[in-house]
mmCIF file of C-alpha atoms in Angstrom:
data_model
loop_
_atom_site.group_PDB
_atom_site.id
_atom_site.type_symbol
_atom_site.label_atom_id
_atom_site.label_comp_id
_atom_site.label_asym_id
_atom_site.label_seq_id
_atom_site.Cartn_x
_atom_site.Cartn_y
_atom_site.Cartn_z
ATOM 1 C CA UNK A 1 20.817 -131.496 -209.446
ATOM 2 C CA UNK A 2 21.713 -133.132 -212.581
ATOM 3 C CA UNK A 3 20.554 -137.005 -213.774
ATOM 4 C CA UNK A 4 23.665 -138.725 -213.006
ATOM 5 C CA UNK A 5 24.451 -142.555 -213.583
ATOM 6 C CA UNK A 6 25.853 -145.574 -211.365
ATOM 7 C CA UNK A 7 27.496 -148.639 -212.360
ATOM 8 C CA UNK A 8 27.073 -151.923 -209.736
ATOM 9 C CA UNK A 9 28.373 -155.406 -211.463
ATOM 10 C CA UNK A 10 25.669 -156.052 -213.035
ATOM 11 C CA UNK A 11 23.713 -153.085 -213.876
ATOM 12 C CA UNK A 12 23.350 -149.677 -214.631
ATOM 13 C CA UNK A 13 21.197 -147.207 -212.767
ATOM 14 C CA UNK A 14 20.290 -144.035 -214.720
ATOM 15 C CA UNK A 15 17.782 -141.626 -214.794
ATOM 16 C CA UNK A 16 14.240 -142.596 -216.832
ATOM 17 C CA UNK A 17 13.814 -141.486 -219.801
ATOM 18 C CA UNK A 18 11.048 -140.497 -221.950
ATOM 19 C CA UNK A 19 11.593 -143.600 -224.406
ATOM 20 C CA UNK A 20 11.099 -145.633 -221.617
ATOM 21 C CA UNK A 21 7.583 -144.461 -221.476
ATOM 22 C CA UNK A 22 5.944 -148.248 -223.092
ATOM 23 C CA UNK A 23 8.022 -150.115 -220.929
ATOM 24 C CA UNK A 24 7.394 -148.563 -217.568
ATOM 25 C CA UNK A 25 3.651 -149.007 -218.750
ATOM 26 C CA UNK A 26 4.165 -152.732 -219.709
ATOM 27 C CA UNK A 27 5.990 -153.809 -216.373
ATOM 28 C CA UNK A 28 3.773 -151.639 -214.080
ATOM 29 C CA UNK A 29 0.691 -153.940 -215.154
ATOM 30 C CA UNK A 30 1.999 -156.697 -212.685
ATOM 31 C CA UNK A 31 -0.795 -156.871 -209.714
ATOM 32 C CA UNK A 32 2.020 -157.149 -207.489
ATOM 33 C CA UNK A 33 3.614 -153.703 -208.578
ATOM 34 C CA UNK A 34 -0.243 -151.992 -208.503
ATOM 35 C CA UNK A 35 -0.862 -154.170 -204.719
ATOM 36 C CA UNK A 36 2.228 -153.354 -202.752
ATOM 37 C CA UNK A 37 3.593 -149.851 -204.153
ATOM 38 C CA UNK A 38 2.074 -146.591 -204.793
ATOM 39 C CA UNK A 39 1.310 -146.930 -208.265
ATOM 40 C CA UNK A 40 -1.824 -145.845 -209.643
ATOM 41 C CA UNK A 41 -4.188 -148.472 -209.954
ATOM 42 C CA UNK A 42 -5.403 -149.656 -212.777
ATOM 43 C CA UNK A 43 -2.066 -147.969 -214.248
ATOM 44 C CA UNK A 44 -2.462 -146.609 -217.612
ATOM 45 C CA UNK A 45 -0.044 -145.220 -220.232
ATOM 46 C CA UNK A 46 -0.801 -141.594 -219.092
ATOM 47 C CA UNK A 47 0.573 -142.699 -215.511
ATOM 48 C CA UNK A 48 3.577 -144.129 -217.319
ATOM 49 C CA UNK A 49 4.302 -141.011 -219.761
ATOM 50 C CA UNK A 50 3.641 -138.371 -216.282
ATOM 51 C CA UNK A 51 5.940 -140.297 -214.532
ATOM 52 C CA UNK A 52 9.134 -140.615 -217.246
ATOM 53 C CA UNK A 53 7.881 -136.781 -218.622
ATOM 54 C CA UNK A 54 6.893 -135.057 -215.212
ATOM 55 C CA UNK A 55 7.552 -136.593 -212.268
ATOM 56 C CA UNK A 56 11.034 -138.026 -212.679
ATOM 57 C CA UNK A 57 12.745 -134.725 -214.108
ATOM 58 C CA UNK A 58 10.926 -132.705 -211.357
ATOM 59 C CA UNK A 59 12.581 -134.988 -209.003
ATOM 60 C CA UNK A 60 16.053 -134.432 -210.202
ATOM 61 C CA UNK A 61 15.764 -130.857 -210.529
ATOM 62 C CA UNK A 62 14.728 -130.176 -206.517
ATOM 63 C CA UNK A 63 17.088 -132.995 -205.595
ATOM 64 C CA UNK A 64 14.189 -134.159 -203.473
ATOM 65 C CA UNK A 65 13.358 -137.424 -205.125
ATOM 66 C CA UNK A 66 16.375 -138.547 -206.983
ATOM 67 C CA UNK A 67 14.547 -141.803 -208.884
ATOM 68 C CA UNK A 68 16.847 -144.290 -211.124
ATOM 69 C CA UNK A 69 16.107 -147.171 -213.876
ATOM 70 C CA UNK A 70 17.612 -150.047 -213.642
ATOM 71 C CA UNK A 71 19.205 -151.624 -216.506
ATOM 72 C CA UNK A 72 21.498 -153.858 -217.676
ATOM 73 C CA UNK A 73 25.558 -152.899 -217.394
ATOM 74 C CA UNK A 74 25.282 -153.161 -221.526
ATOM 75 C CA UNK A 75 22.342 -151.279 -221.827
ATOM 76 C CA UNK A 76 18.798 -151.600 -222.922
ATOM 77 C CA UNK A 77 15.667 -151.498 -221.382
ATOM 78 C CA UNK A 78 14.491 -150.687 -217.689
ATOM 79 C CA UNK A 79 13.866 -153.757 -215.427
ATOM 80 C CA UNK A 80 12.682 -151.551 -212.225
ATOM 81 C CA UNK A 81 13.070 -148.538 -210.252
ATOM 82 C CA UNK A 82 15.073 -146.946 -207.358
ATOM 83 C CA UNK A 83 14.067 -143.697 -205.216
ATOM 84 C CA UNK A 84 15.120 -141.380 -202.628
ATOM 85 C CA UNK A 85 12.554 -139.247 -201.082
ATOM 86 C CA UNK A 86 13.938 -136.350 -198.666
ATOM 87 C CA UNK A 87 11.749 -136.955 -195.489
ATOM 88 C CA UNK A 88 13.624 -134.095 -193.063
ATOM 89 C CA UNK A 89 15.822 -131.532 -193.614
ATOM 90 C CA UNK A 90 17.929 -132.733 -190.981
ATOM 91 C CA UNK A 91 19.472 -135.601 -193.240
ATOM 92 C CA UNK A 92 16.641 -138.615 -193.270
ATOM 93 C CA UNK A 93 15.667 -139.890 -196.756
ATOM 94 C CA UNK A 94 13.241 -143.082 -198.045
ATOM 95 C CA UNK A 95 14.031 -145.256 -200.311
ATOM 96 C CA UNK A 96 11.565 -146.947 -202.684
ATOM 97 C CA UNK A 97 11.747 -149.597 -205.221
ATOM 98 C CA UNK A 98 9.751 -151.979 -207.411
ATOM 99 C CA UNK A 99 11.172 -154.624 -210.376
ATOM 100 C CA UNK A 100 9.647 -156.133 -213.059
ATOM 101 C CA UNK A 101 8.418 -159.473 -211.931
ATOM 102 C CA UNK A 102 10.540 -161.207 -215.332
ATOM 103 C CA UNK A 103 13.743 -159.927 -213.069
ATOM 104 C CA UNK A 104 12.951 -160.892 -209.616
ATOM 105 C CA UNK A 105 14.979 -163.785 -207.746
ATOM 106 C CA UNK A 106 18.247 -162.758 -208.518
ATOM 107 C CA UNK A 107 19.507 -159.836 -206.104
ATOM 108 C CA UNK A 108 19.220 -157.769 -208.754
ATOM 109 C CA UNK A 109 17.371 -155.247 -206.525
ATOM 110 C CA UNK A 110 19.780 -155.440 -203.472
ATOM 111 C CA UNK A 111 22.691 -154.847 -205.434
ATOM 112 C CA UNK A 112 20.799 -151.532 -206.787
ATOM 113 C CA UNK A 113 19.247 -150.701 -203.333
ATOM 114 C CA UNK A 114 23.006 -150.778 -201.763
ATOM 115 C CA UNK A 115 24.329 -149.011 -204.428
ATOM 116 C CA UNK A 116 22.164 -145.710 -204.004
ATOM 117 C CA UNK A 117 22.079 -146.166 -200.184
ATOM 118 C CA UNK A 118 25.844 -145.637 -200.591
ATOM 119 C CA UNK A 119 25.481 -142.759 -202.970
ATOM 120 C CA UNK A 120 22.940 -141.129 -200.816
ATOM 121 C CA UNK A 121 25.191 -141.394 -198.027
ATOM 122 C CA UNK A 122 28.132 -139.810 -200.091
ATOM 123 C CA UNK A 123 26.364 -137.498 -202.251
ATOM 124 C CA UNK A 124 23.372 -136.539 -200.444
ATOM 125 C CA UNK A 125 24.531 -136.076 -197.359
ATOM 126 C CA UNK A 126 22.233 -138.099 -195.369
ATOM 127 C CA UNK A 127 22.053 -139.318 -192.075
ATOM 128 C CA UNK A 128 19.982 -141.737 -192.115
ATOM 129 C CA UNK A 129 18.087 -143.691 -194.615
ATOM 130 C CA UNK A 130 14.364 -145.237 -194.108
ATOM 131 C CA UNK A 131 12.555 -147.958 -195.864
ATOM 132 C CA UNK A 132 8.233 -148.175 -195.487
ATOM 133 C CA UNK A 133 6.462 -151.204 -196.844
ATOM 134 C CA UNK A 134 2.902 -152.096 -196.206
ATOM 135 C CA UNK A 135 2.837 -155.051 -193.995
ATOM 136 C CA UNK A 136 2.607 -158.261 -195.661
ATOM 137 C CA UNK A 137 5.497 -157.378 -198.315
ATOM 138 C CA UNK A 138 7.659 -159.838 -197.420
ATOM 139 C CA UNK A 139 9.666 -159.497 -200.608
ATOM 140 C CA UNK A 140 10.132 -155.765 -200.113
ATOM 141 C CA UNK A 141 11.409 -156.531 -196.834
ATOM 142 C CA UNK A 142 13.794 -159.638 -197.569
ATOM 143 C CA UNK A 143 15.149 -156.696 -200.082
ATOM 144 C CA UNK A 144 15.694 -153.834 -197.397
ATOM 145 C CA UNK A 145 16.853 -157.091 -194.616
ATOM 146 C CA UNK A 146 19.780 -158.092 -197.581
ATOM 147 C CA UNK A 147 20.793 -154.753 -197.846
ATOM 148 C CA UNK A 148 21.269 -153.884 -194.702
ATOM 149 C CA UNK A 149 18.561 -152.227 -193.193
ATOM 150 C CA UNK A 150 17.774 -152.865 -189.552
ATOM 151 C CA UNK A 151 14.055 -153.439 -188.537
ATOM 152 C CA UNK A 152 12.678 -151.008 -186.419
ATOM 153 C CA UNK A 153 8.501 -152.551 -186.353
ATOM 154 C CA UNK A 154 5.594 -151.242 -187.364
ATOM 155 C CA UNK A 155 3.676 -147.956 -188.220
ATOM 156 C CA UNK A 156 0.241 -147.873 -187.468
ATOM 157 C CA UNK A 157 -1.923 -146.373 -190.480
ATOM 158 C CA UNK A 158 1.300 -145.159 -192.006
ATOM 159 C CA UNK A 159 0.305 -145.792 -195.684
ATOM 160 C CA UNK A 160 -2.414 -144.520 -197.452
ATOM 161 C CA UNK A 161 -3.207 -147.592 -200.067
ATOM 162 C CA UNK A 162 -5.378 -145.891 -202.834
ATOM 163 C CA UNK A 163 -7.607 -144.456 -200.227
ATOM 164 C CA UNK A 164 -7.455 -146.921 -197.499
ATOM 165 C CA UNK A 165 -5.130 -146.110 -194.369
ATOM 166 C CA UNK A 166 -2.648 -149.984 -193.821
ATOM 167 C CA UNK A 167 -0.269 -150.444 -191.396
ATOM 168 C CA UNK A 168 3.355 -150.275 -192.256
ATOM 169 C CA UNK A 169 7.336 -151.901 -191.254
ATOM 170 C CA UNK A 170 9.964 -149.610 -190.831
ATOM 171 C CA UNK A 171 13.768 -150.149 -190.993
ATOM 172 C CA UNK A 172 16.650 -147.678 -190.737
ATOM 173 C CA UNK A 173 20.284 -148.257 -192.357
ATOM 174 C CA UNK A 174 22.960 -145.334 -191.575
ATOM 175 C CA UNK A 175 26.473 -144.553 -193.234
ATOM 176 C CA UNK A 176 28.003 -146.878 -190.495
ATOM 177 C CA UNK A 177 26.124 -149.951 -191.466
ATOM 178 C CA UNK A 178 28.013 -149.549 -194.871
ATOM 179 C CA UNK A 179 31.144 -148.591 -193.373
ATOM 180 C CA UNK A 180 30.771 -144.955 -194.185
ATOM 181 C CA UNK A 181 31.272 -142.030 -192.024
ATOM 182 C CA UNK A 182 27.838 -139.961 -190.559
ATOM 183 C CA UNK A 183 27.871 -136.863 -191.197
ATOM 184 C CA UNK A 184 27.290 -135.483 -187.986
ATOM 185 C CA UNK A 185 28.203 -137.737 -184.641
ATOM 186 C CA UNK A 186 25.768 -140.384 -183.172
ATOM 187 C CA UNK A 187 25.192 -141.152 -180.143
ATOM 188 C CA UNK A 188 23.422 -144.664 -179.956
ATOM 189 C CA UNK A 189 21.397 -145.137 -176.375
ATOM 190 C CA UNK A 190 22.529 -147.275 -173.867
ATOM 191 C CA UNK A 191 21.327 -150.537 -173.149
ATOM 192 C CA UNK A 192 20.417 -149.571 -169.766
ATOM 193 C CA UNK A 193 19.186 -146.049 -170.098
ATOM 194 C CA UNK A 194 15.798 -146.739 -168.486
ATOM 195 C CA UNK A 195 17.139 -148.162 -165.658
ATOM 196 C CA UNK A 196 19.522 -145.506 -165.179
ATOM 197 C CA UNK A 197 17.384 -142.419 -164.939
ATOM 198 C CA UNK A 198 14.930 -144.430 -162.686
ATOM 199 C CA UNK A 199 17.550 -145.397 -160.241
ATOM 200 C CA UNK A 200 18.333 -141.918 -160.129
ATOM 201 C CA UNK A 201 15.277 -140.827 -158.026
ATOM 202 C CA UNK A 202 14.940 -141.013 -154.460
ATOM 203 C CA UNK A 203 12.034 -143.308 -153.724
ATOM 204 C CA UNK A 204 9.142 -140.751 -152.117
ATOM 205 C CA UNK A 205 10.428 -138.273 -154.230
ATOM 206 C CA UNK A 206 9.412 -136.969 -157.729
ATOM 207 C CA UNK A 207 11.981 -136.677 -160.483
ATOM 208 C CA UNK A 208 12.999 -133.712 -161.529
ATOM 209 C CA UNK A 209 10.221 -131.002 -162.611
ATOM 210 C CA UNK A 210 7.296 -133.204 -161.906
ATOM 211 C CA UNK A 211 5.104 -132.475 -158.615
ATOM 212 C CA UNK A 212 2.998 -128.991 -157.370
ATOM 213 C CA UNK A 213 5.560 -127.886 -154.929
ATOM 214 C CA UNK A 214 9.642 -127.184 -155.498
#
């Protein structure tokens, strides 16, 4: 897949480049960047040059982890980061995200989030699109919430913190929640679906397969 570019109202999402090297370096020094997301920590410049010189064209070329800067609609340099991480091949994708704490508080990051929630929808082909933070990132989540992600709850030991195993929250937001078609038909579960299969069996009886005899 080729680096391509979106345009929101405000910004510009494009792929990192290599002159953005100092600047990723610069912004990633916030302890709330190293704390909540999976940057290395401390985070030197060789971090900042494998990610804008490695990690980000490697990305683009498997079309597993498309990753975008955000900047300005006139240009200059990046304020943050979107992802999209292909979890399963059967259409479910993650999307990940940090900004430079100089940018934060003004929905810069939801407008950028919906934006490549749409395109992944569109372009990608996915069916559904997840977003992990470790519990306690409340920005994170008023982010994914904004956006339109539904909260699902929590992961037990779902992230691995530099070593250390912490507990995660999940959401889910599919082409529907945008107003998009799916890809391939859903079939949400009813309300009463429990209920339903219970009151189907005789009381005395076992359900269905269970039980030593026929």
């Amino acid at each position: 897949m080729e680096p391509i570019t979106l345009t929101t109202g405000r910004l510009r999402l494009r792929a990192f480049a290599e002159d953005d090297t100092d600047e990723i370096f610069r912004l990633c020094q916030d302890p709330g960047i190293q704390r909540w997301t999976m940057v290395p920590s401390p985070y030197g410049r060789e971090h900042a040059a494998e990610f804008t010189g490695e990690i980000v064209p490697e990305g683009w070329r498997t079309a597993t982890s498309p990753t975008f800067a955000l900047v300005a609609l006139e240009g200059g340099k990046p304020m943050g980061s979107v992802s999209v991480m292909l979890r399963t091949l059967s259409g479910t994708w993650e999307i990940g995200f940090w900004l430079g704490a100089e940018y934060r508080g003004r929905g810069l990051m939801t407008e950028a989030v919906t934006e490549v929630a749409r395109w992944s929808f569109t372009r990608l082909g996915a069916t559904r699109l997840e977003w992990r933070a470790e519990v306690g990132n409340t920005a994170s989540r008023a982010v994914a919430l904004r956006a339109g992600f539904t909260f699902e709850g929590t992961l037990r030991a779902a992230l691995d913190n530099n070593g250390t195993l912490r507990d995660a929250w999940l959401g889910s937001l599919l082409p529907s929640d945008l107003g998009l078609p799916g890809r391939t038909v859903y079939l949400p579960a009813r309300a009463d679906a429990s209920t339903a299969v219970s009151a189907g069996t005789e009381p005395g009886r076992a359900a269905a397969g269970g039980g030593d005899r026929p």
